[in-house]
PDB file of N, CA and C in Angstrom:
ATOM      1  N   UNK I   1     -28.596 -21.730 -55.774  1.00 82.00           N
ATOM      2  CA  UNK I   1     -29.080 -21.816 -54.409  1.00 82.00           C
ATOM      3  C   UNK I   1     -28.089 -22.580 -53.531  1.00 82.00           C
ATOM      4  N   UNK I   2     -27.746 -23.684 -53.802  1.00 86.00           N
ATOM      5  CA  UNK I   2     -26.612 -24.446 -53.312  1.00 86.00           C
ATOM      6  C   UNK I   2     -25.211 -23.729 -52.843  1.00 86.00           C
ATOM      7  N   UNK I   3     -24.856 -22.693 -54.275  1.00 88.00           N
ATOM      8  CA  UNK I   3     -23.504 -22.214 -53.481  1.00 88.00           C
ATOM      9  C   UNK I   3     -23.913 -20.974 -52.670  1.00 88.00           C
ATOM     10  N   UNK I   4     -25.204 -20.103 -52.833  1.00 89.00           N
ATOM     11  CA  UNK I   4     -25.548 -19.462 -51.475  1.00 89.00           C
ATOM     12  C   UNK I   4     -25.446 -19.930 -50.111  1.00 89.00           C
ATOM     13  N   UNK I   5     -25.842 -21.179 -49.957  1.00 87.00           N
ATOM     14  CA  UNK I   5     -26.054 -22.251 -49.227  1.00 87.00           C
ATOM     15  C   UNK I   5     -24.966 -22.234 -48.392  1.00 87.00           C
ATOM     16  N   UNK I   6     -23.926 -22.998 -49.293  1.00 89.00           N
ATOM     17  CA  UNK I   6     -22.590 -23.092 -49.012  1.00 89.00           C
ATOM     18  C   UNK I   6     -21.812 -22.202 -48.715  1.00 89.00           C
ATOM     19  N   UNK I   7     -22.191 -20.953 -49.431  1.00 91.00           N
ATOM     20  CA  UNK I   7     -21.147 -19.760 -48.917  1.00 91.00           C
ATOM     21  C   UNK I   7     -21.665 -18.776 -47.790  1.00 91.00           C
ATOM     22  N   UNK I   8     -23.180 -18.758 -47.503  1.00 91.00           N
ATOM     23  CA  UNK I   8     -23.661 -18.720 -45.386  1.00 91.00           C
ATOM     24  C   UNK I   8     -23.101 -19.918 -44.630  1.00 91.00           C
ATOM     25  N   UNK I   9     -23.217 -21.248 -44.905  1.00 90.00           N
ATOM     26  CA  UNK I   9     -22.971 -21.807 -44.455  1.00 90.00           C
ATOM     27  C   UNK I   9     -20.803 -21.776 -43.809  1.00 90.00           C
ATOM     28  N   UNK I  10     -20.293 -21.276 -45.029  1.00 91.00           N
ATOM     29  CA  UNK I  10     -18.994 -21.122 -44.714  1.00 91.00           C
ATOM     30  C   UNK I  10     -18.799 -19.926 -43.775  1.00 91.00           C
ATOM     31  N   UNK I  11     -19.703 -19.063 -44.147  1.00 93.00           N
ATOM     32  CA  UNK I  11     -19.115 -17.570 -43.207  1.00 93.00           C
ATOM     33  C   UNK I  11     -19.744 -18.065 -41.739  1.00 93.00           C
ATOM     34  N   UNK I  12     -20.638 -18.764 -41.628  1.00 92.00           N
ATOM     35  CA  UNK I  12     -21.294 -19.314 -39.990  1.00 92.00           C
ATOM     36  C   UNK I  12     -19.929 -19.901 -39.516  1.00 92.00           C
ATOM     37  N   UNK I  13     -19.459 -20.702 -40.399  1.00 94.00           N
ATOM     38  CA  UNK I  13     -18.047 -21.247 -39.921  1.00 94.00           C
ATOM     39  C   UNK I  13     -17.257 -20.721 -39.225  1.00 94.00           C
ATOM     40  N   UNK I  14     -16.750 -19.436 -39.960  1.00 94.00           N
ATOM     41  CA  UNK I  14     -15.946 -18.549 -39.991  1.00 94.00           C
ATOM     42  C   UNK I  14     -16.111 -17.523 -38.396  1.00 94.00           C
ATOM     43  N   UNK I  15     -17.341 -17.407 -38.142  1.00 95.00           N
ATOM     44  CA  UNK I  15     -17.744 -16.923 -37.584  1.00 95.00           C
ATOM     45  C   UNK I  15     -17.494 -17.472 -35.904  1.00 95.00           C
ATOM     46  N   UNK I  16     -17.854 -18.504 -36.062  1.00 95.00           N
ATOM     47  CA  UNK I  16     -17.758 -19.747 -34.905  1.00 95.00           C
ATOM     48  C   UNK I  16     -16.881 -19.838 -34.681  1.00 95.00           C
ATOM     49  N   UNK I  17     -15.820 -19.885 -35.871  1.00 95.00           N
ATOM     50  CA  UNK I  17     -13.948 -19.881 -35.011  1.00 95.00           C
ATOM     51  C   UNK I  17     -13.593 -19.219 -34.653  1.00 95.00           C
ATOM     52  N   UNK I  18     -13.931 -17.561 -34.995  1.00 94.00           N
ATOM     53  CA  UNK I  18     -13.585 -16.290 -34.731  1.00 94.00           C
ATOM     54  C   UNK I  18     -14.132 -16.482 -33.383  1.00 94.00           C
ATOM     55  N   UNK I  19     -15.280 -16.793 -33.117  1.00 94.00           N
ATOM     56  CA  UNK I  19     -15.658 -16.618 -31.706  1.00 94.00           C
ATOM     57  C   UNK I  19     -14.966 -17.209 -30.843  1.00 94.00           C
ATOM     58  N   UNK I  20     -14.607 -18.525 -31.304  1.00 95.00           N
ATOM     59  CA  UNK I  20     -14.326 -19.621 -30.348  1.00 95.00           C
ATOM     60  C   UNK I  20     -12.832 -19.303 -29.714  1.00 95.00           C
ATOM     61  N   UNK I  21     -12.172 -18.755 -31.165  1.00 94.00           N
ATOM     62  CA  UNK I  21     -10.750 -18.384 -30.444  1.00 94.00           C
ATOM     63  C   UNK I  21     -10.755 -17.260 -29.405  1.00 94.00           C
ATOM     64  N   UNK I  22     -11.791 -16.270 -29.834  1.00 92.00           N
ATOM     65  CA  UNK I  22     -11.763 -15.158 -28.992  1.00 92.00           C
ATOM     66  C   UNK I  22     -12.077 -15.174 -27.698  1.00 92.00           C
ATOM     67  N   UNK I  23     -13.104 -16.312 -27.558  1.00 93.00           N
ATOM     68  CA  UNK I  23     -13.348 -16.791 -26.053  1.00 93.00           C
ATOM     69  C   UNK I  23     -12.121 -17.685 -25.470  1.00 93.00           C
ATOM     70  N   UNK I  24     -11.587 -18.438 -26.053  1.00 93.00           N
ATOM     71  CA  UNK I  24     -10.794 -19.424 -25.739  1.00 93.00           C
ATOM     72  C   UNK I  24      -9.115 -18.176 -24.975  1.00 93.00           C
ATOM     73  N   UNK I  25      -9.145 -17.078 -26.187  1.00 90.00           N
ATOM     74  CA  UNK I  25      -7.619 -16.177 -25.188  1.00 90.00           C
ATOM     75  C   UNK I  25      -8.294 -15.426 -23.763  1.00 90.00           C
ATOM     76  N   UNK I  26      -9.564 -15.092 -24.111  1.00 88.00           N
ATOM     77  CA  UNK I  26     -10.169 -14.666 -22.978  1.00 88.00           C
ATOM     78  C   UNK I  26     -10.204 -15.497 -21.784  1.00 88.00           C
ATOM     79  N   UNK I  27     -10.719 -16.922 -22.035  1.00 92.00           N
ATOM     80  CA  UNK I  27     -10.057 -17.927 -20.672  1.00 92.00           C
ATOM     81  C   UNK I  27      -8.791 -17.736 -20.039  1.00 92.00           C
ATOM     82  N   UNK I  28      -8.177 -18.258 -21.327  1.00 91.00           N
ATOM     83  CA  UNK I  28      -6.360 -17.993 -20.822  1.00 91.00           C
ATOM     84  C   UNK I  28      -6.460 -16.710 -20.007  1.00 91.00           C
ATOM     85  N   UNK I  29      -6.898 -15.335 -19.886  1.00 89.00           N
ATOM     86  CA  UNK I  29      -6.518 -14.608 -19.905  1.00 89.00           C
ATOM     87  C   UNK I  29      -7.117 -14.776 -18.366  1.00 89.00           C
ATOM     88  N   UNK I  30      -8.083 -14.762 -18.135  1.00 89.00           N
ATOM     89  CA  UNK I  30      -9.342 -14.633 -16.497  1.00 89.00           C
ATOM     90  C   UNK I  30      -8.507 -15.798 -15.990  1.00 89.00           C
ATOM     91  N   UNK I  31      -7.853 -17.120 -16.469  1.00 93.00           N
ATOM     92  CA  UNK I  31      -7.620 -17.975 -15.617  1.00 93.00           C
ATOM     93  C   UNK I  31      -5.724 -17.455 -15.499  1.00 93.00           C
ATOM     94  N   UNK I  32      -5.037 -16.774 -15.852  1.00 91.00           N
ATOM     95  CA  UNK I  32      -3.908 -15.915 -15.394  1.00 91.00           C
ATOM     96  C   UNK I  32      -4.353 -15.103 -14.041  1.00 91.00           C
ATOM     97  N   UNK I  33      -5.167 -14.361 -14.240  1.00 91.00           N
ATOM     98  CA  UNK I  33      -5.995 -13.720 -13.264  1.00 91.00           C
ATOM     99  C   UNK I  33      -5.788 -14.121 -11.967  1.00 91.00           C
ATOM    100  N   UNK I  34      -7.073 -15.193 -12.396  1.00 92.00           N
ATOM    101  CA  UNK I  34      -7.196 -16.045 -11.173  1.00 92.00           C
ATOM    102  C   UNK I  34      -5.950 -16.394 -10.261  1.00 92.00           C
ATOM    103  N   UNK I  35      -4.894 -17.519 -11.832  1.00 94.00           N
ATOM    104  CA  UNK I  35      -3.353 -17.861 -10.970  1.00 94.00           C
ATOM    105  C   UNK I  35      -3.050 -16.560 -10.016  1.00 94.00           C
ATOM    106  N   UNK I  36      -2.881 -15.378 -10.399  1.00 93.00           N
ATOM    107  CA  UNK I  36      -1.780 -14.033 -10.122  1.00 93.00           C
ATOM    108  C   UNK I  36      -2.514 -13.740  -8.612  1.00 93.00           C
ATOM    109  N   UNK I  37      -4.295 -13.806  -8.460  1.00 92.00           N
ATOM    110  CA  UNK I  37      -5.137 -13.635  -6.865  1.00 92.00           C
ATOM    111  C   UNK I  37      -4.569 -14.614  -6.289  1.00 92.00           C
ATOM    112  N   UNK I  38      -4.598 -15.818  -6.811  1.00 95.00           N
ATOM    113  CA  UNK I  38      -4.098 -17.131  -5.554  1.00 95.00           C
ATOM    114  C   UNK I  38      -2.676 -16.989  -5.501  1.00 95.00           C
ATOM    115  N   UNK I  39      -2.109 -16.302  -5.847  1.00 95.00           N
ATOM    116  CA  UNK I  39      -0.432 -16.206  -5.723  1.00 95.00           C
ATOM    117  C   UNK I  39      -0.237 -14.822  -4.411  1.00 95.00           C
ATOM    118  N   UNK I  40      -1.401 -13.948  -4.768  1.00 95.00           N
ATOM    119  CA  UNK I  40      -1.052 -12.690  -4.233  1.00 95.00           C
ATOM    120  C   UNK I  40      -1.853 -13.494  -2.727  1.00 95.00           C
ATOM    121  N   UNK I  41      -2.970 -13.943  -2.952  1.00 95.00           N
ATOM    122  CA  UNK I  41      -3.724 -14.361  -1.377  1.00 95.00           C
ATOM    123  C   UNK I  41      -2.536 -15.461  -0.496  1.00 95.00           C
ATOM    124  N   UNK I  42      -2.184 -16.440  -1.346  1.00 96.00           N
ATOM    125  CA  UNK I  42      -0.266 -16.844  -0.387  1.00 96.00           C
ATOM    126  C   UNK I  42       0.905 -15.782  -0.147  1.00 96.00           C
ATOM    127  N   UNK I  43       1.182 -14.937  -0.752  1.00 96.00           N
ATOM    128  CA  UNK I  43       2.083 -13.559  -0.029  1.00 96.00           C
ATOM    129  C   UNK I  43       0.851 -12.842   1.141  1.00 96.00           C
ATOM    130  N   UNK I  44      -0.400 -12.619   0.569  1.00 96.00           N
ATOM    131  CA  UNK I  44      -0.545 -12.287   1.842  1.00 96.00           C
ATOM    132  C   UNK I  44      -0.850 -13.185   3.257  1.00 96.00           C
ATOM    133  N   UNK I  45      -0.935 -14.502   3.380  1.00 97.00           N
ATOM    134  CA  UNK I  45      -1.025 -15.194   4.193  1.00 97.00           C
ATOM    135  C   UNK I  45       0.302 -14.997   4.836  1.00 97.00           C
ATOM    136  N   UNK I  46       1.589 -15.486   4.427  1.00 97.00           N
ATOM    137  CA  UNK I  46       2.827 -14.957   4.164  1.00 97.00           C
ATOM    138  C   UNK I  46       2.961 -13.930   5.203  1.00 97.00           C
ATOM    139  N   UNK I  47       2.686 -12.777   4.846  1.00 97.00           N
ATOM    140  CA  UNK I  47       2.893 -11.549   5.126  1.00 97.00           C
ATOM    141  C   UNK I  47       2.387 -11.650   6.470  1.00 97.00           C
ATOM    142  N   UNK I  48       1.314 -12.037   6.779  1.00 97.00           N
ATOM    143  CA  UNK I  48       0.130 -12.325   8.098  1.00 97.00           C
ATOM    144  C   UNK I  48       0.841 -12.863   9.269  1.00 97.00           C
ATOM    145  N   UNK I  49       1.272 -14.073   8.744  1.00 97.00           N
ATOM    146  CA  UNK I  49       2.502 -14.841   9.514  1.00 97.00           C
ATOM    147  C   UNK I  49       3.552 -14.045  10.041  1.00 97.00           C
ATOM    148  N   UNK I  50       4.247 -13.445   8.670  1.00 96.00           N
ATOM    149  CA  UNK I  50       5.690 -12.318   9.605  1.00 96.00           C
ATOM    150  C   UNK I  50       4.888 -11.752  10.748  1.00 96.00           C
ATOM    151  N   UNK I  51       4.095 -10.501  10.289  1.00 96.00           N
ATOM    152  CA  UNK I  51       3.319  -9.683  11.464  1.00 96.00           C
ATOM    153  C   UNK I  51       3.286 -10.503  12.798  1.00 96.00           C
ATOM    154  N   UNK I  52       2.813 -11.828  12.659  1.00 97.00           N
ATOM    155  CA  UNK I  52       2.621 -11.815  13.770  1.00 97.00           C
ATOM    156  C   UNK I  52       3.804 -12.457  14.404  1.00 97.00           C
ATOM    157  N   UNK I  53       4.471 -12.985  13.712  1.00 96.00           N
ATOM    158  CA  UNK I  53       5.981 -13.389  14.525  1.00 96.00           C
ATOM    159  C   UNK I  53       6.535 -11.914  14.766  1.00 96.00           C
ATOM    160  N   UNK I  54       6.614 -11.347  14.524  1.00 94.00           N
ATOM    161  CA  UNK I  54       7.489  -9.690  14.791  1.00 94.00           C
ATOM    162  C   UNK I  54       6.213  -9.413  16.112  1.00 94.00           C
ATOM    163  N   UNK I  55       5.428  -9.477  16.519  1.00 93.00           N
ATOM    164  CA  UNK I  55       4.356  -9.188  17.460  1.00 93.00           C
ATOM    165  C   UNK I  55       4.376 -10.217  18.391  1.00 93.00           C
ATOM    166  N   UNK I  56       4.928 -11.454  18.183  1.00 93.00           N
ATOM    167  CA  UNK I  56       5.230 -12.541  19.651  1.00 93.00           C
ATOM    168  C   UNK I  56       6.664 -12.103  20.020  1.00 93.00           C
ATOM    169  N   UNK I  57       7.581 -11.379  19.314  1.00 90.00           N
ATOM    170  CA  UNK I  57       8.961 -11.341  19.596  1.00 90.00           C
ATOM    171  C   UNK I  57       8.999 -10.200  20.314  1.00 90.00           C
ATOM    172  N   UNK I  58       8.218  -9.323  19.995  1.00 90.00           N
ATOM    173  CA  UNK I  58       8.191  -7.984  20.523  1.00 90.00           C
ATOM    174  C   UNK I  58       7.314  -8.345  22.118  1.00 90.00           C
ATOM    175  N   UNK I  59       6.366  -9.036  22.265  1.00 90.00           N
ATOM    176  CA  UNK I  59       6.149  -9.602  23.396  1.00 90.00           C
ATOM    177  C   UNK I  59       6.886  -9.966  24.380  1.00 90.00           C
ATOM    178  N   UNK I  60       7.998 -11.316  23.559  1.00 88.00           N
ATOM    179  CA  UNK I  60       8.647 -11.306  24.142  1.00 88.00           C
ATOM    180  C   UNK I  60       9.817 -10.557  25.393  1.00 88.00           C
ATOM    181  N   UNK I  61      10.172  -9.612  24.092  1.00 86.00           N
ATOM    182  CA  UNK I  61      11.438  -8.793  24.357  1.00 86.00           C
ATOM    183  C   UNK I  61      11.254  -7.467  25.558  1.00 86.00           C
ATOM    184  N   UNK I  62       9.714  -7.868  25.671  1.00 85.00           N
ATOM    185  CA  UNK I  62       9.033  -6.980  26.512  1.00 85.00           C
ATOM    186  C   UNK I  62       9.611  -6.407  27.939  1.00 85.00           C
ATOM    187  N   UNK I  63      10.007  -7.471  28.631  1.00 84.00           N
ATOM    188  CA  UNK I  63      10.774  -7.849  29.861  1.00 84.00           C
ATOM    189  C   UNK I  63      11.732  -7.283  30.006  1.00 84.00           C
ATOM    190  N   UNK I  64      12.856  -7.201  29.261  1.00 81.00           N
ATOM    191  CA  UNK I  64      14.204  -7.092  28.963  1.00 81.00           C
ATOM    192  C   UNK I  64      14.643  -5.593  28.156  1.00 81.00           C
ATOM    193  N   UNK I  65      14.744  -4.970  29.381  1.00 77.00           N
ATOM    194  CA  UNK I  65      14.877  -3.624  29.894  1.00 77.00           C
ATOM    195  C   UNK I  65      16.104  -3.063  28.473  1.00 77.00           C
ATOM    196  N   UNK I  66      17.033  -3.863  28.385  1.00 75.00           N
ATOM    197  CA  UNK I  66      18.059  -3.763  27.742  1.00 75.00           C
ATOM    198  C   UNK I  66      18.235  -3.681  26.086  1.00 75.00           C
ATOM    199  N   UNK I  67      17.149  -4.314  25.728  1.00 77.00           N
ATOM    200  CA  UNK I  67      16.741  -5.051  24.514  1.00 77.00           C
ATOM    201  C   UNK I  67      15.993  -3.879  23.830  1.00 77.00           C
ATOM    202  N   UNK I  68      16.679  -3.175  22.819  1.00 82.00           N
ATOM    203  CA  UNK I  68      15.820  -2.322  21.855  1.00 82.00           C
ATOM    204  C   UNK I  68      15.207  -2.999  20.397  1.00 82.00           C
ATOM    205  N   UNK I  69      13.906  -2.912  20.525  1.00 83.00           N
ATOM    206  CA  UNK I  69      13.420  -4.225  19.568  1.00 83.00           C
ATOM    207  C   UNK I  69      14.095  -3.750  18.184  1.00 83.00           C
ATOM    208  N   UNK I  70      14.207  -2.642  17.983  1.00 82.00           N
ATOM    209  CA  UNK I  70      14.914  -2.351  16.200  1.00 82.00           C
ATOM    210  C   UNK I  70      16.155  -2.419  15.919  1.00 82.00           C
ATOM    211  N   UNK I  71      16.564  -3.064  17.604  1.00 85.00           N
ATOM    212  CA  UNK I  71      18.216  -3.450  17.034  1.00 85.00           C
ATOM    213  C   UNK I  71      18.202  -5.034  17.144  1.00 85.00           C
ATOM    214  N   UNK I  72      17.107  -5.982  17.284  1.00 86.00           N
ATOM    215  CA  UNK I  72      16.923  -7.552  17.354  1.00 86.00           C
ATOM    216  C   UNK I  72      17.004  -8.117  16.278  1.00 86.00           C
ATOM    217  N   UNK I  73      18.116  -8.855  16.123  1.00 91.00           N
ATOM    218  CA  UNK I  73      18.398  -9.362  14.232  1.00 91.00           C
ATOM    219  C   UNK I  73      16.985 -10.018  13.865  1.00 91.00           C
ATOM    220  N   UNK I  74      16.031 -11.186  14.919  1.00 92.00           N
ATOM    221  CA  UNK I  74      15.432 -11.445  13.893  1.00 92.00           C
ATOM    222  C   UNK I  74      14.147 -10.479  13.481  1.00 92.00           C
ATOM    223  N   UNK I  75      13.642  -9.355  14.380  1.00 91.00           N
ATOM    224  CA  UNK I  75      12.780  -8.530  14.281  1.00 91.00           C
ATOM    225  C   UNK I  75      13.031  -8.069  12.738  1.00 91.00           C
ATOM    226  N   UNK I  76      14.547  -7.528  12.381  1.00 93.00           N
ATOM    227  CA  UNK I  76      15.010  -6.770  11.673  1.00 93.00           C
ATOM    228  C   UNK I  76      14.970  -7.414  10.319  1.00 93.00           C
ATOM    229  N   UNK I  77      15.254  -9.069  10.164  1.00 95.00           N
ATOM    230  CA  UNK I  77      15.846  -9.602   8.989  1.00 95.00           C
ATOM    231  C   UNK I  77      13.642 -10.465   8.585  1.00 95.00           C
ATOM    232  N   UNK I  78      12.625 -10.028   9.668  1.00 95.00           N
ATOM    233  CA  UNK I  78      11.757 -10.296   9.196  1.00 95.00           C
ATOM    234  C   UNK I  78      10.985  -9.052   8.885  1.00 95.00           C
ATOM    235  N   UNK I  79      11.509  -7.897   9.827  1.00 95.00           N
ATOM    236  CA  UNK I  79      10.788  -6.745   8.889  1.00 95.00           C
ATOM    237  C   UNK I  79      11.492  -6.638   7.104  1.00 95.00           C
ATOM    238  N   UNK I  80      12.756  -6.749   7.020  1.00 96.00           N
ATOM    239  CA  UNK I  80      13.209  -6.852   5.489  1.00 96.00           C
ATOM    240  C   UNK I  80      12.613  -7.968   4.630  1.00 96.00           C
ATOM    241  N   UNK I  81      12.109  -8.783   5.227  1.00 97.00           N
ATOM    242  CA  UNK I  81      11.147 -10.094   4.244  1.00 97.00           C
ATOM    243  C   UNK I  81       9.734  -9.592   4.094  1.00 97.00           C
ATOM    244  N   UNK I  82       9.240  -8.618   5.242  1.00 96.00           N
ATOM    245  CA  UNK I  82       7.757  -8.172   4.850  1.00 96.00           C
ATOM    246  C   UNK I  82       7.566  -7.199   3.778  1.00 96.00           C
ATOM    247  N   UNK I  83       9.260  -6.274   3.785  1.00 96.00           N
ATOM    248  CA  UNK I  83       9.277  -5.628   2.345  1.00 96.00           C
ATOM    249  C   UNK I  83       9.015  -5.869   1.261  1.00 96.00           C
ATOM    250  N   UNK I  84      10.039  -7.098   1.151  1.00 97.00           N
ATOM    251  CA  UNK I  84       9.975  -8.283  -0.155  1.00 97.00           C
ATOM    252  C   UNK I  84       8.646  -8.694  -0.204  1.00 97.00           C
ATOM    253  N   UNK I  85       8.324  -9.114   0.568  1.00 97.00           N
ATOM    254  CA  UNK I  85       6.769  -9.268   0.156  1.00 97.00           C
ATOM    255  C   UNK I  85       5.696  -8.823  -0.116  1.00 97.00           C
ATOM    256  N   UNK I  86       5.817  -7.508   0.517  1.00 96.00           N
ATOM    257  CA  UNK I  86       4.813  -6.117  -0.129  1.00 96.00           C
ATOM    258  C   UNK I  86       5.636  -5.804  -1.487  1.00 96.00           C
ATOM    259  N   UNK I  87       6.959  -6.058  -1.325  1.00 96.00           N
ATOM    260  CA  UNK I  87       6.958  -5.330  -3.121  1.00 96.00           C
ATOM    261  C   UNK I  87       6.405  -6.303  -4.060  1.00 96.00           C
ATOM    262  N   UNK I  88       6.431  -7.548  -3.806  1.00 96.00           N
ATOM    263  CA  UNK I  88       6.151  -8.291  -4.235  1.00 96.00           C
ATOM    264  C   UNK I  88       4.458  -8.716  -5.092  1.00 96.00           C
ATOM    265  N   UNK I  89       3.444  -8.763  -3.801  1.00 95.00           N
ATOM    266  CA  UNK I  89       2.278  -8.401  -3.618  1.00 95.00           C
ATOM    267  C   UNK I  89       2.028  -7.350  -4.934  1.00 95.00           C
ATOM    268  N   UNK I  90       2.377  -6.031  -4.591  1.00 95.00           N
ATOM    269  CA  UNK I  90       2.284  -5.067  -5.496  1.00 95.00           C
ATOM    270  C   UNK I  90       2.653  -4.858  -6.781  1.00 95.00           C
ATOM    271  N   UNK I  91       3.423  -6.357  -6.907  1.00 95.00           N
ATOM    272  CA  UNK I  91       3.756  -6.247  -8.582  1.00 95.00           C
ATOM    273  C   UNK I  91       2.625  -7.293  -9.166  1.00 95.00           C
ATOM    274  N   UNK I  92       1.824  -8.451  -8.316  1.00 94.00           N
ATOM    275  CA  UNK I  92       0.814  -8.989  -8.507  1.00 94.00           C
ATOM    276  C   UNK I  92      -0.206  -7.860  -8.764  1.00 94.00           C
ATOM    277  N   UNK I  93      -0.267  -7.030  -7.955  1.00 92.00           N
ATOM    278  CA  UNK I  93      -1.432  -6.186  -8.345  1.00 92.00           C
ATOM    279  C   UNK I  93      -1.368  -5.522  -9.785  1.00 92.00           C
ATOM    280  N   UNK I  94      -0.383  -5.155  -9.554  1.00 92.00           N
ATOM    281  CA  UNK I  94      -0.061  -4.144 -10.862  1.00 92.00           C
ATOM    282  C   UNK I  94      -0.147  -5.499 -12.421  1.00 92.00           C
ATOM    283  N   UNK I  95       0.182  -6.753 -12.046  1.00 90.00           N
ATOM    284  CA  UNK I  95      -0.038  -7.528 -13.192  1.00 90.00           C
ATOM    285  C   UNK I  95      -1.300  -8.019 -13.421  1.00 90.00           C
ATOM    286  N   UNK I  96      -1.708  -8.509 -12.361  1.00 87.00           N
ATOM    287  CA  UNK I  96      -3.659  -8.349 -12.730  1.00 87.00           C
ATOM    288  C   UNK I  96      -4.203  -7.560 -12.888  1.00 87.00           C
ATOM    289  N   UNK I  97      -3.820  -6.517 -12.632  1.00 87.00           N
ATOM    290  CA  UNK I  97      -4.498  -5.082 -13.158  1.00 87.00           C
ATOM    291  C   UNK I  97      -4.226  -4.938 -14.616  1.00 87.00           C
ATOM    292  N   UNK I  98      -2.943  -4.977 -14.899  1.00 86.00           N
ATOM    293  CA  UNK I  98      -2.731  -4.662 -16.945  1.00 86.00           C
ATOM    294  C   UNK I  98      -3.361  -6.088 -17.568  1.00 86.00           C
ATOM    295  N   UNK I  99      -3.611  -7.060 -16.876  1.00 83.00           N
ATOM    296  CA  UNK I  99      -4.348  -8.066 -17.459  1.00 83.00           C
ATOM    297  C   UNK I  99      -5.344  -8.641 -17.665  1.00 83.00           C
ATOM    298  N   UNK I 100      -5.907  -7.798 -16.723  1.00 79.00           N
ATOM    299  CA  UNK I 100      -7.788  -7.481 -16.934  1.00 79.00           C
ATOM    300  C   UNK I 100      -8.171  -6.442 -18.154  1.00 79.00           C
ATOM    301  N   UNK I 101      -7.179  -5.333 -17.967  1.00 78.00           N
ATOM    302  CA  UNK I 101      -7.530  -4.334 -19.266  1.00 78.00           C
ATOM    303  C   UNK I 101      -7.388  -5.312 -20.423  1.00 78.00           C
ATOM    304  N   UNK I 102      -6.788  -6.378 -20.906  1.00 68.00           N
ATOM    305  CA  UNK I 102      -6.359  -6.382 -22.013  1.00 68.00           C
ATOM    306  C   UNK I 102      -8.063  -6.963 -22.701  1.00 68.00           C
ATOM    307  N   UNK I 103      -8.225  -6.977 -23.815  1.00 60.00           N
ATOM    308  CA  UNK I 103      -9.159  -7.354 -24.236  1.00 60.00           C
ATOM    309  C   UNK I 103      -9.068  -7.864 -25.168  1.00 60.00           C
ATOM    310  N   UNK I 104     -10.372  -9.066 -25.906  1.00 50.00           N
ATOM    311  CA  UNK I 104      -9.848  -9.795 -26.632  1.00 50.00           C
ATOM    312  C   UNK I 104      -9.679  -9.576 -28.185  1.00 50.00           C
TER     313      UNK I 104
END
């Protein structure tokens, strides 16, 4: 009776670690997640900001008959940073996305 005892008692063990680890990569895994949303929600704040500096400049440039806004270096060198940052963005997506599939 004793080593019945002992040998449920070992597989409960067994059981409990199996779980525990399996929950424990699953944390790791939702709190990557999480990091990769709060990384992607600062590119898009980021991103929010360019827009609207390219939209006060273009205001600006409004006046000035002469001035073609897609030839204005800084219009130009912040539309090339909103790129970078949408490609960017989109590789967050694409990594929280393969990292939600994974399972434990």
């Amino acid at each position: 009776m004793w080593k019945r005892l002992k040998s449920n008692f070992d597989a409960g063990i067994e059981k409990i670690k199996w779980f525990s680890s399996l929950l424990s990569e699953r944390l790791k895994i939702e709190f990557s997640i999480v990091k990769l949303l709060q990384d992607r929600g600062k590119k898009e704040k980021d991103r929010a900001e360019k827009m609207r500096f390219i939209g006060e400049r273009v205001f600006e440039l409004r006046n000035h008959q002469d001035k073609n806004i897609f030839k204005d270096k800084e219009i130009l060198e912040t539309i090339s940073e909103l790129e970078r940052i949408d490609a960017e963005i989109e590789d967050i997506k694409k990594k929280a996305s393969e990292m939600s599939k994974i399972e434990g």
